[in-house]
Amino acid sequence: CQCDSAGPGTACSSDNRSLVEYSRWLEGEDATTIGSPAPARRASAMVRILTPADYRSMPWKDGAGRTTEIAAHPPGAALDAFVWRVSLADVERDGPFSRFPGIDRTIVLLEGAGMRLHGGAGGAELTMPFTPHAFSGDEAIECTLVAGPSRDFNAMFRRGRARGSVTVVRDGGAEIAQAQYRLVYAATGAHECLIPRLAPLRLEAGHALVVDDPGASESPPIAIRPIDPDAVALVVSIDCP
């Protein structure tokens, strides 16, 4: 297993979105005895498989480009109102990054030669694909492209309301520990996602899996297994205190 971190039934299809809601029993509660009270259900979790048709395209905050929102909480929240947000961005020219005061950010290079970031707490070179880099949205950051356009993956967490991390999964796969929200993005290749009490879910390249689990402290890990050679997935784990 090669796993790098930074920071913190069968699905049915409708309108390009697969949605499964499932309830799980607490450990041991299936084994009841005569005369004992029926076990109480834990809070159910929601599992969504998103395709690119479900993503939302919008201008950058500074209007200098466009971003593709994979998911956000609350759904459809404006850029000044989200608790957390995961998106893709195509960077086609040099220029400043949009500032997001109060937001902790993680960026991951997906395609292209990458970029150099200047300003803030220090510069950084993003030239190695699938290497998370965390920084503060409070900082004034200038971006210089190394050699032509690049595409990156972004995770944003509103400080004090959400804590998050980005994990890179490749090779033998990985088990992803409990979190209130877990988003799996198949950056390259197809993956198999193993969630307790569900049939295995296949995640195609460019698709995303979102697990919203209010009872995360009682949940077992989910397993991500690459199917295609050189497949890479990015997993965002988020807890809201």
XYZ file of N, CA and C in Angstrom:
723
model
N 0.841 -1.195 0.000
C 0.000 0.000 0.000
C 0.877 1.246 0.000
N 0.580 2.191 -0.883
C 1.280 3.473 -0.855
C 0.234 4.532 -0.613
N 0.321 5.212 0.482
C -0.735 6.141 0.902
C -0.102 7.363 1.524
N -0.302 8.546 0.915
C 0.300 9.784 1.396
C -0.787 10.710 1.889
N -0.558 11.380 3.011
C -1.574 12.256 3.579
C -1.027 13.652 3.761
N -1.939 14.646 3.776
C -1.580 16.021 4.125
C -2.721 16.601 4.926
N -2.495 17.572 5.773
C -3.453 18.370 6.503
C -3.357 18.178 8.008
N -5.919 17.532 8.121
C -6.360 16.312 8.657
C -6.586 15.474 7.480
N -26.749 -3.464 -0.737
C -27.438 -3.136 -1.987
C -26.593 -2.617 -3.070
N -27.117 -2.370 -4.229
C -26.397 -1.813 -5.336
C -26.936 -0.435 -5.628
N -26.094 0.445 -6.022
C -26.533 1.808 -6.285
C -27.512 1.847 -7.443
N -28.512 2.695 -7.313
C -29.467 2.875 -8.395
C -29.189 4.218 -9.041
N -29.409 4.306 -10.365
C -29.037 5.503 -11.107
C -30.267 6.324 -11.437
N -30.158 7.648 -11.276
C -31.237 8.560 -11.628
C -30.646 9.918 -11.908
N -30.949 10.486 -13.119
C -30.457 11.810 -13.484
C -28.949 11.915 -13.318
N -28.217 10.912 -13.853
C -26.749 10.894 -13.816
C -26.199 10.850 -12.408
N -26.979 10.462 -11.425
C -26.515 10.411 -10.045
C -26.973 9.098 -9.435
N -26.020 8.359 -8.852
C -26.380 7.145 -8.132
C -26.475 7.478 -6.663
N -27.501 6.991 -5.996
C -27.744 7.371 -4.614
C -28.163 6.141 -3.837
N -27.483 5.888 -2.723
C -27.833 4.779 -1.859
C -27.911 5.299 -0.437
N -28.983 5.023 0.266
C -29.065 5.334 1.686
C -29.127 4.005 2.411
N -28.294 3.831 3.416
C -28.273 2.555 4.097
C -28.144 2.769 5.597
N -28.735 1.850 6.377
C -28.633 1.900 7.828
C -27.796 0.725 8.285
N -26.954 0.965 9.289
C -26.131 -0.102 9.838
C -26.453 -0.243 11.318
N -26.383 -1.484 11.805
C -26.573 -1.735 13.224
C -25.239 -1.593 13.953
N -25.288 -1.203 15.187
C -24.080 -1.149 15.990
C -23.520 -2.547 16.169
N -22.234 -2.629 16.442
C -21.560 -3.911 16.569
C -22.226 -4.756 17.644
N -22.633 -5.984 17.277
C -23.211 -6.923 18.233
C -24.699 -6.815 18.380
N -25.333 -5.808 17.811
C -26.751 -5.650 18.066
C -27.617 -6.600 17.254
N -27.040 -7.286 16.256
C -27.812 -8.278 15.517
C -28.092 -9.507 16.367
N -27.287 -9.756 17.392
C -27.446 -10.941 18.235
C -28.272 -10.555 19.454
N -29.601 -10.643 19.328
C -30.490 -10.290 20.428
C -30.946 -11.546 21.133
N -31.406 -11.402 22.350
C -31.904 -12.542 23.118
C -33.373 -12.319 23.430
N -34.089 -13.429 23.708
C -35.516 -13.351 24.013
C -35.708 -12.454 25.230
N -36.657 -11.542 25.129
C -36.956 -10.660 26.235
C -36.128 -9.405 26.270
N -35.095 -9.324 25.443
C -34.271 -8.114 25.446
C -34.917 -7.084 24.538
N -34.745 -5.803 24.823
C -35.345 -4.772 23.972
C -34.710 -4.761 22.598
N -35.492 -4.349 21.612
C -34.967 -4.262 20.248
C -33.857 -3.223 20.202
N -32.783 -3.492 19.467
C -31.679 -2.533 19.388
C -32.112 -1.269 18.687
N -31.542 -0.167 19.116
C -31.842 1.120 18.493
C -30.946 1.313 17.278
N -31.540 1.834 16.236
C -30.749 2.092 15.039
C -29.838 3.300 15.262
N -28.645 3.227 14.695
C -27.759 4.372 14.686
C -28.182 5.272 13.539
N -27.664 6.469 13.505
C -27.978 7.385 12.416
C -27.527 6.783 11.087
N -28.362 6.909 10.065
C -28.027 6.347 8.762
C -27.007 7.219 8.056
N -26.286 6.588 7.122
C -25.305 7.309 6.322
C -25.820 7.395 4.896
N -25.384 8.418 4.198
C -25.771 8.612 2.808
C -24.551 8.434 1.925
N -24.722 7.654 0.858
C -23.646 7.391 -0.085
C -24.088 7.889 -1.455
N -23.272 8.718 -2.079
C -23.587 9.237 -3.405
C -22.416 8.994 -4.340
N -22.725 8.544 -5.550
C -21.728 8.466 -6.610
C -22.030 9.585 -7.589
N -21.060 10.476 -7.777
C -21.228 11.632 -8.642
C -20.425 11.453 -9.922
N -21.014 11.823 -11.040
C -20.330 11.829 -12.325
C -20.028 13.278 -12.707
N -19.193 13.500 -13.717
C -18.919 14.887 -14.128
C -20.178 15.673 -14.477
N -21.252 14.993 -14.879
C -22.500 15.694 -15.182
C -23.119 16.309 -13.930
N -22.744 15.808 -12.755
C -23.271 16.335 -11.501
C -22.450 17.511 -10.967
N -21.257 17.715 -11.489
C -20.393 18.768 -10.987
C -20.922 20.137 -11.435
N -20.476 21.184 -10.746
C -20.977 22.533 -11.000
C -19.825 23.434 -11.431
N -19.939 24.011 -12.617
C -18.915 24.918 -13.123
C -19.277 26.347 -12.761
N -18.266 27.122 -12.352
C -18.519 28.504 -11.946
C -17.236 29.314 -12.089
N -17.347 30.649 -12.140
C -16.135 31.479 -12.226
C -15.326 31.392 -10.937
N -14.014 31.604 -11.054
C -13.192 31.777 -9.866
C -13.702 32.964 -9.070
N -13.347 32.978 -7.818
C -13.777 34.072 -6.949
C -13.327 35.426 -7.498
N -12.119 35.471 -8.106
C -11.613 36.734 -8.648
C -11.996 36.934 -10.110
N -12.743 35.972 -10.680
C -13.215 36.100 -12.049
C -12.187 35.825 -13.120
N -10.966 35.384 -12.748
C -9.888 35.214 -13.720
C -9.888 33.846 -14.394
N -10.779 32.969 -14.026
C -10.847 31.636 -14.614
C -12.114 30.936 -14.161
N -12.146 29.617 -14.358
C -13.317 28.851 -13.952
C -12.878 27.654 -13.114
N -13.772 27.237 -12.238
C -13.532 26.085 -11.381
C -14.699 25.117 -11.534
N -14.445 23.852 -11.305
C -15.476 22.820 -11.358
C -15.667 22.269 -9.959
N -16.793 22.569 -9.358
C -17.082 22.109 -8.007
C -17.574 20.667 -8.035
N -16.875 19.789 -7.341
C -17.298 18.391 -7.228
C -18.387 18.262 -6.180
N -18.154 18.821 -5.013
C -19.137 18.764 -3.921
C -18.813 19.853 -2.917
N -19.830 20.260 -2.176
C -19.647 21.262 -1.130
C -20.703 21.023 -0.065
N -20.430 21.570 1.117
C -21.416 21.527 2.197
C -21.535 22.921 2.803
N -22.776 23.432 2.910
C -24.028 22.858 2.421
C -24.022 22.797 0.886
N -24.793 21.848 0.303
C -24.835 21.754 -1.160
C -25.263 23.072 -1.795
N -24.529 23.468 -2.816
C -24.864 24.686 -3.530
C -24.485 25.964 -2.823
N -23.723 25.868 -1.733
C -23.356 27.064 -0.965
C -22.508 28.017 -1.810
N -22.684 29.299 -1.573
C -21.865 30.303 -2.245
C -20.428 30.240 -1.727
N -19.518 30.892 -2.437
C -18.104 30.817 -2.084
C -17.786 31.443 -0.733
N -18.660 32.303 -0.229
C -18.435 32.894 1.087
C -19.237 32.208 2.186
N -19.878 31.059 1.849
C -20.768 30.424 2.819
C -20.528 28.932 3.021
N -19.651 28.305 2.240
C -19.470 26.856 2.399
C -18.728 26.536 3.698
N -19.005 25.339 4.223
C -18.253 24.805 5.359
C -17.039 24.044 4.847
N -17.258 23.258 3.791
C -16.149 22.635 3.082
C -16.494 22.570 1.599
N -15.458 22.461 0.773
C -15.656 22.464 -0.675
C -14.522 21.707 -1.335
N -14.852 20.891 -2.343
C -13.859 20.141 -3.113
C -14.091 20.456 -4.591
N -13.016 20.795 -5.303
C -13.192 21.252 -6.680
C -11.961 20.958 -7.525
N -12.105 21.189 -8.829
C -11.023 21.113 -9.798
C -10.830 22.496 -10.394
N -9.603 22.819 -10.772
C -9.344 24.112 -11.409
C -8.353 23.927 -12.541
N -8.620 24.578 -13.659
C -7.690 24.619 -14.783
C -6.997 25.974 -14.771
N -5.690 25.936 -14.567
C -4.888 27.172 -14.486
C -4.203 27.349 -15.830
N -4.570 28.416 -16.544
C -4.086 28.607 -17.908
C -3.077 29.734 -18.039
N -2.932 30.551 -16.997
C -1.972 31.649 -17.072
C -1.500 32.038 -15.673
N -0.386 32.760 -15.636
C 0.139 33.239 -14.366
C -0.837 34.244 -13.750
N -0.772 34.345 -12.417
C -1.619 35.331 -11.764
C -1.848 34.988 -10.304
N -2.588 35.828 -9.596
C -2.828 35.594 -8.171
C -3.888 34.528 -7.943
N -3.753 33.789 -6.857
C -4.814 32.909 -6.389
C -5.888 33.762 -5.708
N -7.127 33.333 -5.827
C -8.195 33.986 -5.075
C -7.924 33.825 -3.582
N -8.152 34.893 -2.824
C -7.974 34.806 -1.364
C -9.271 34.331 -0.722
N -9.125 33.427 0.259
C -10.260 32.904 1.006
C -9.953 33.041 2.501
N -10.170 34.217 3.077
C -9.900 34.397 4.514
C -10.688 33.394 5.355
N -9.992 32.826 6.356
C -10.631 31.877 7.255
C -10.747 30.471 6.714
N -10.105 30.202 5.566
C -10.194 28.888 4.926
C -8.823 28.217 4.934
N -8.774 26.955 5.354
C -7.574 26.131 5.216
C -7.680 25.366 3.903
N -6.617 25.410 3.104
C -6.669 24.853 1.751
C -5.631 23.756 1.562
N -5.955 22.807 0.692
C -4.994 21.808 0.223
C -5.141 21.716 -1.285
N -4.021 21.790 -1.999
C -4.015 21.722 -3.457
C -3.168 20.532 -3.891
N -3.590 19.867 -4.976
C -2.879 18.702 -5.502
C -2.790 18.851 -7.022
N -1.588 18.806 -7.578
C -1.419 18.859 -9.026
C -1.923 17.551 -9.643
N -2.779 17.680 -10.673
C -3.304 16.508 -11.377
C -2.660 16.327 -12.744
N -2.598 17.406 -13.517
C -2.100 17.330 -14.888
C -1.256 18.555 -15.186
N -0.306 18.398 -16.126
C 0.533 19.507 -16.544
C 1.861 19.542 -15.819
N 2.689 20.502 -16.214
C 4.035 20.628 -15.639
C 4.028 21.243 -14.262
N 2.901 21.841 -13.867
C 2.798 22.366 -12.514
C 2.993 23.862 -12.435
N 3.209 24.339 -11.207
C 3.272 25.778 -10.954
C 4.163 26.065 -9.760
N 4.590 27.316 -9.683
C 5.318 27.807 -8.518
C 4.432 28.796 -7.785
N 4.362 28.634 -6.469
C 3.565 29.530 -5.643
C 4.493 30.450 -4.864
N 4.184 31.748 -4.863
C 5.008 32.743 -4.196
C 4.150 33.518 -3.203
N 4.752 33.859 -2.058
C 4.048 34.675 -1.078
C 3.612 33.858 0.114
N 2.916 34.532 1.032
C 2.436 33.836 2.218
C 3.578 33.422 3.112
N 3.454 32.221 3.687
C 4.453 31.733 4.632
C 5.716 31.249 3.938
N 5.708 31.212 2.625
C 6.876 30.729 1.897
C 6.448 30.178 0.559
N 7.388 30.127 -0.380
C 7.065 29.618 -1.703
C 6.994 28.099 -1.730
N 6.430 27.585 -2.800
C 6.331 26.138 -2.986
C 6.301 25.843 -4.475
N 6.896 24.724 -4.850
C 6.842 24.252 -6.228
C 5.911 23.056 -6.287
N 4.863 23.161 -7.102
C 3.930 22.050 -7.306
C 4.211 21.466 -8.674
N 5.210 20.607 -8.749
C 5.601 20.001 -10.023
C 5.478 18.486 -10.001
N 5.212 17.903 -8.837
C 5.059 16.462 -8.705
C 3.567 16.138 -8.578
N 2.996 15.435 -9.561
C 1.574 15.114 -9.468
C 1.256 14.296 -8.213
N 0.064 14.514 -7.705
C -0.490 13.753 -6.581
C 0.328 13.921 -5.294
N 0.796 15.143 -5.074
C 1.502 15.482 -3.844
C 0.761 16.638 -3.174
N 0.007 16.387 -2.097
C -0.787 17.450 -1.476
C 0.091 18.551 -0.872
N -0.383 19.782 -1.015
C 0.281 20.944 -0.420
C -0.768 21.757 0.313
N -0.593 21.941 1.621
C -1.554 22.676 2.443
C -1.069 24.109 2.662
N -2.007 25.057 2.646
C -1.671 26.450 2.914
C -2.931 27.183 3.370
N -2.755 28.391 3.812
C -3.869 29.187 4.330
C -4.487 30.041 3.236
N -5.812 30.058 3.182
C -6.499 30.917 2.233
C -6.389 32.391 2.578
N -5.876 32.705 3.778
C -5.664 34.097 4.167
C -4.512 34.732 3.396
N -3.602 33.890 2.899
C -2.368 34.397 2.318
C -2.572 34.917 0.899
N -1.806 35.930 0.542
C -1.773 36.431 -0.836
C -0.760 35.587 -1.608
N -1.250 34.764 -2.529
C -0.409 33.813 -3.254
C -0.393 34.170 -4.735
N 0.801 34.240 -5.308
C 0.960 34.422 -6.740
C 1.375 33.099 -7.365
N 0.819 32.795 -8.540
C 1.088 31.536 -9.220
C 1.830 31.799 -10.524
N 2.917 31.055 -10.737
C 3.651 31.103 -11.998
C 3.684 29.697 -12.589
N 3.139 29.530 -13.784
C 3.131 28.218 -14.425
C 4.534 27.843 -14.888
N 4.866 26.564 -14.756
C 6.202 26.093 -15.131
C 6.330 25.972 -16.638
N 5.348 25.350 -17.278
C 5.395 25.146 -18.732
C 3.996 24.840 -19.251
N 3.179 25.868 -19.355
C 1.847 25.675 -19.914
C 0.792 25.371 -18.867
N -0.454 25.203 -19.304
C -1.583 25.021 -18.387
C -1.443 23.792 -17.509
N -2.058 23.862 -16.340
C -2.084 22.747 -15.389
C -3.487 22.619 -14.824
N -3.805 21.427 -14.371
C -5.089 21.180 -13.688
C -4.776 20.739 -12.270
N -5.536 21.272 -11.296
C -5.302 20.888 -9.912
C -6.605 20.556 -9.204
N -6.448 19.869 -8.093
C -7.537 19.424 -7.213
C -7.447 20.259 -5.951
N -8.579 20.785 -5.489
C -8.579 21.675 -4.333
C -9.562 21.205 -3.273
N -9.129 21.219 -2.035
C -10.017 20.975 -0.895
C -9.925 22.169 0.034
N -11.075 22.679 0.466
C -11.124 23.855 1.327
C -11.984 23.565 2.551
N -11.511 24.030 3.713
C -12.185 23.779 4.980
C -12.279 25.091 5.758
N -13.503 25.455 6.154
C -13.669 26.711 6.886
C -13.172 26.528 8.313
N -12.155 27.283 8.677
C -11.489 27.150 9.962
C -12.481 27.342 11.113
N -12.451 26.443 12.086
C -13.345 26.503 13.222
C -14.651 25.763 13.006
N -14.965 25.437 11.734
C -16.206 24.728 11.433
C -15.957 23.385 10.756
N -14.766 23.197 10.209
C -14.431 21.927 9.559
C -12.929 21.697 9.642
N -12.563 20.431 9.833
C -11.166 20.005 9.781
C -11.063 18.938 8.704
N -10.037 19.031 7.859
C -9.950 18.059 6.778
C -8.525 17.720 6.404
N -8.398 16.636 5.658
C -7.101 16.205 5.141
C -7.322 15.538 3.792
N -6.261 15.466 2.995
C -6.295 14.814 1.689
C -5.301 13.665 1.693
N -5.781 12.483 1.320
C -4.950 11.288 1.270
C -4.863 10.797 -0.173
N -3.667 10.441 -0.619
C -3.451 9.904 -1.962
C -3.390 8.384 -1.869
N -4.240 7.707 -2.656
C -4.322 6.242 -2.630
C -3.878 5.701 -3.986
N -2.948 4.767 -3.961
C -2.475 4.142 -5.196
C -1.974 2.739 -4.880
N -1.442 2.048 -5.875
C -0.855 0.719 -5.720
C -1.832 -0.255 -5.065
N -1.537 -0.716 -3.849
C -2.371 -1.721 -3.206
C -3.618 -1.184 -2.551
N -3.835 0.125 -2.610
C -5.032 0.695 -2.012
C -4.814 1.092 -0.570
N -5.899 1.434 0.104
C -5.809 1.887 1.490
C -7.173 1.768 2.149
N -7.152 1.721 3.481
C -8.372 1.811 4.266
C -8.454 3.223 4.837
N -9.617 3.835 4.688
C -9.819 5.210 5.104
C -10.614 5.215 6.402
N -10.026 5.789 7.438
C -10.621 5.764 8.772
C -11.892 6.605 8.832
N -12.557 6.508 9.986
C -13.828 7.185 10.192
C -13.700 8.691 10.011
N -14.738 9.283 9.438
C -14.865 10.735 9.335
C -16.324 11.030 9.033
N -16.760 12.215 9.391
C -18.156 12.570 9.140
C -18.448 12.606 7.642
N -17.495 13.145 6.873
C -17.607 13.144 5.422
C -16.334 12.532 4.852
N -16.514 11.651 3.859
C -15.383 11.122 3.114
C -15.716 11.228 1.642
N -14.861 11.908 0.894
C -15.048 12.063 -0.540
C -13.879 11.396 -1.246
N -14.191 10.483 -2.158
C -13.176 9.773 -2.929
C -13.282 10.239 -4.373
N -12.208 10.787 -4.907
C -12.179 11.223 -6.308
C -11.215 10.342 -7.078
N -11.708 9.675 -8.127
C -10.863 8.815 -8.958
C -10.109 9.704 -9.941
N -8.910 10.118 -9.563
C -8.136 11.055 -10.385
C -7.689 10.413 -11.686
N -7.238 9.168 -11.630
C -6.890 8.403 -12.829
C -7.316 6.963 -12.605
N -7.840 6.322 -13.634
C -8.208 4.910 -13.554
C -9.439 4.658 -12.698
N -9.905 3.409 -12.759
C -11.084 2.990 -11.999
C -10.664 2.404 -10.658
N -11.567 2.511 -9.672
C -11.320 1.998 -8.329
C -12.538 1.234 -7.831
N -12.307 0.322 -6.911
C -13.384 -0.365 -6.202
C -13.442 0.184 -4.785
N -14.651 0.567 -4.365
C -14.856 1.106 -3.029
C -15.657 0.096 -2.214
N -15.103 -0.313 -1.083
C -15.721 -1.327 -0.233
C -16.231 -0.658 1.033
N -17.566 -0.601 1.140
C -18.239 0.023 2.271
C -19.021 -1.066 2.998
N -18.867 -1.195 4.312
C -19.567 -2.246 5.046
C -21.062 -2.267 4.742
N -21.602 -3.475 4.527
C -23.019 -3.739 4.279
C -23.521 -3.225 2.937
N -22.608 -2.884 2.038
C -22.977 -2.550 0.664
C -22.198 -3.444 -0.289
N -22.792 -3.731 -1.449
C -22.038 -4.406 -2.495
C -20.896 -3.506 -2.941
N -19.798 -4.076 -3.422
C -18.686 -3.238 -3.890
C -19.162 -2.232 -4.936
N -18.649 -1.008 -4.852
C -19.009 0.057 -5.775
C -17.818 0.353 -6.677
N -18.054 0.387 -7.972
C -16.996 0.716 -8.931
C -17.027 2.214 -9.194
N -15.878 2.847 -9.071
C -15.755 4.280 -9.274
C -14.886 4.509 -10.511
N -15.499 5.029 -11.571
C -14.770 5.250 -12.812
C -13.902 6.503 -12.714
N -12.916 6.592 -13.586
C -12.029 7.759 -13.602
C -12.846 9.036 -13.786
N -12.543 10.042 -12.978
C -13.242 11.315 -13.049
C -14.525 11.365 -12.250
N -14.924 10.247 -11.635
C -16.134 10.206 -10.816
C -15.755 10.339 -9.341
N -16.744 10.631 -8.514
C -16.498 10.822 -7.085
C -17.526 10.059 -6.256
N -17.095 9.599 -5.110
C -17.951 8.954 -4.118
C -17.975 9.836 -2.882
N -19.170 10.133 -2.372
C -19.311 10.934 -1.158
C -20.055 10.113 -0.117
N -19.447 9.949 1.049
C -20.076 9.250 2.174
C -20.308 10.273 3.275
N -21.570 10.514 3.594
C -21.983 11.447 4.641
C -22.488 10.606 5.803
N -21.718 10.554 6.882
C -21.977 9.606 7.962
C -22.067 10.325 9.302
N -23.285 10.635 9.771
C -23.425 11.330 11.051
C -22.880 10.544 12.233
N -22.885 9.210 12.140
C -22.379 8.378 13.233
C -20.981 7.886 12.981
N -20.124 8.757 12.469
C -18.793 8.348 12.024
C -17.974 7.679 13.111
N -18.169 8.068 14.380
C -17.352 7.509 15.456
C -17.605 6.018 15.637
N -18.716 5.516 15.097
C -19.062 4.106 15.248
C -18.846 3.324 13.960
N -18.318 3.967 12.927
C -18.223 3.361 11.601
C -16.872 2.695 11.387
N -16.857 1.540 10.736
C -15.579 0.932 10.349
C -14.984 1.676 9.170
N -13.709 1.455 8.879
C -13.092 2.118 7.730
C -13.741 1.666 6.417
N -13.571 2.481 5.363
C -13.928 2.050 4.021
C -12.629 1.780 3.274
N -12.676 0.805 2.366
C -11.477 0.403 1.640
C -11.554 0.893 0.200
N -10.437 1.422 -0.290
C -10.325 1.883 -1.667
C -9.274 1.007 -2.354
N -9.666 0.347 -3.442
C -8.768 -0.566 -4.144
C -8.668 -0.161 -5.608
N -7.493 0.262 -6.085
C -7.337 0.568 -7.510
C -7.596 -0.676 -8.359
N -8.304 -0.482 -9.475
C -8.577 -1.573 -10.409
C -7.628 -1.506 -11.594
N -7.500 -0.325 -12.192
C -6.637 -0.158 -13.355
C -5.185 0.067 -12.942
N -4.234 -0.354 -13.791
C -2.822 -0.080 -13.495
C -2.585 1.426 -13.367
N -1.774 1.804 -12.407
C -1.412 3.204 -12.168
C -2.597 4.080 -11.774
N -3.703 3.483 -11.347
C -4.847 4.275 -10.895
C -4.493 5.010 -9.597
N -4.999 6.238 -9.472
C -4.753 7.062 -8.289
C -6.078 7.683 -7.862
N -6.368 7.623 -6.568
C -7.551 8.270 -6.009
C -7.119 9.276 -4.952
N -7.880 10.343 -4.831
C -7.684 11.331 -3.777
C -8.863 11.249 -2.832
N -8.568 11.103 -1.549
C -9.622 10.960 -0.536
C -9.569 12.152 0.398
N -10.689 12.858 0.510
C -10.807 13.983 1.426
C -11.627 13.520 2.628
N -11.052 13.595 3.808
C -11.732 13.230 5.052
C -12.013 14.509 5.829
N -13.284 14.671 6.269
C -13.710 15.928 6.883
C -14.526 15.640 8.134
N -14.217 16.358 9.190
C -15.031 16.339 10.411
C -15.439 17.764 10.738
N -16.693 17.918 11.159
C -17.218 19.233 11.528
C -17.485 19.243 13.027
N -16.669 19.955 13.807
C -16.812 19.932 15.273
C -18.143 20.543 15.723
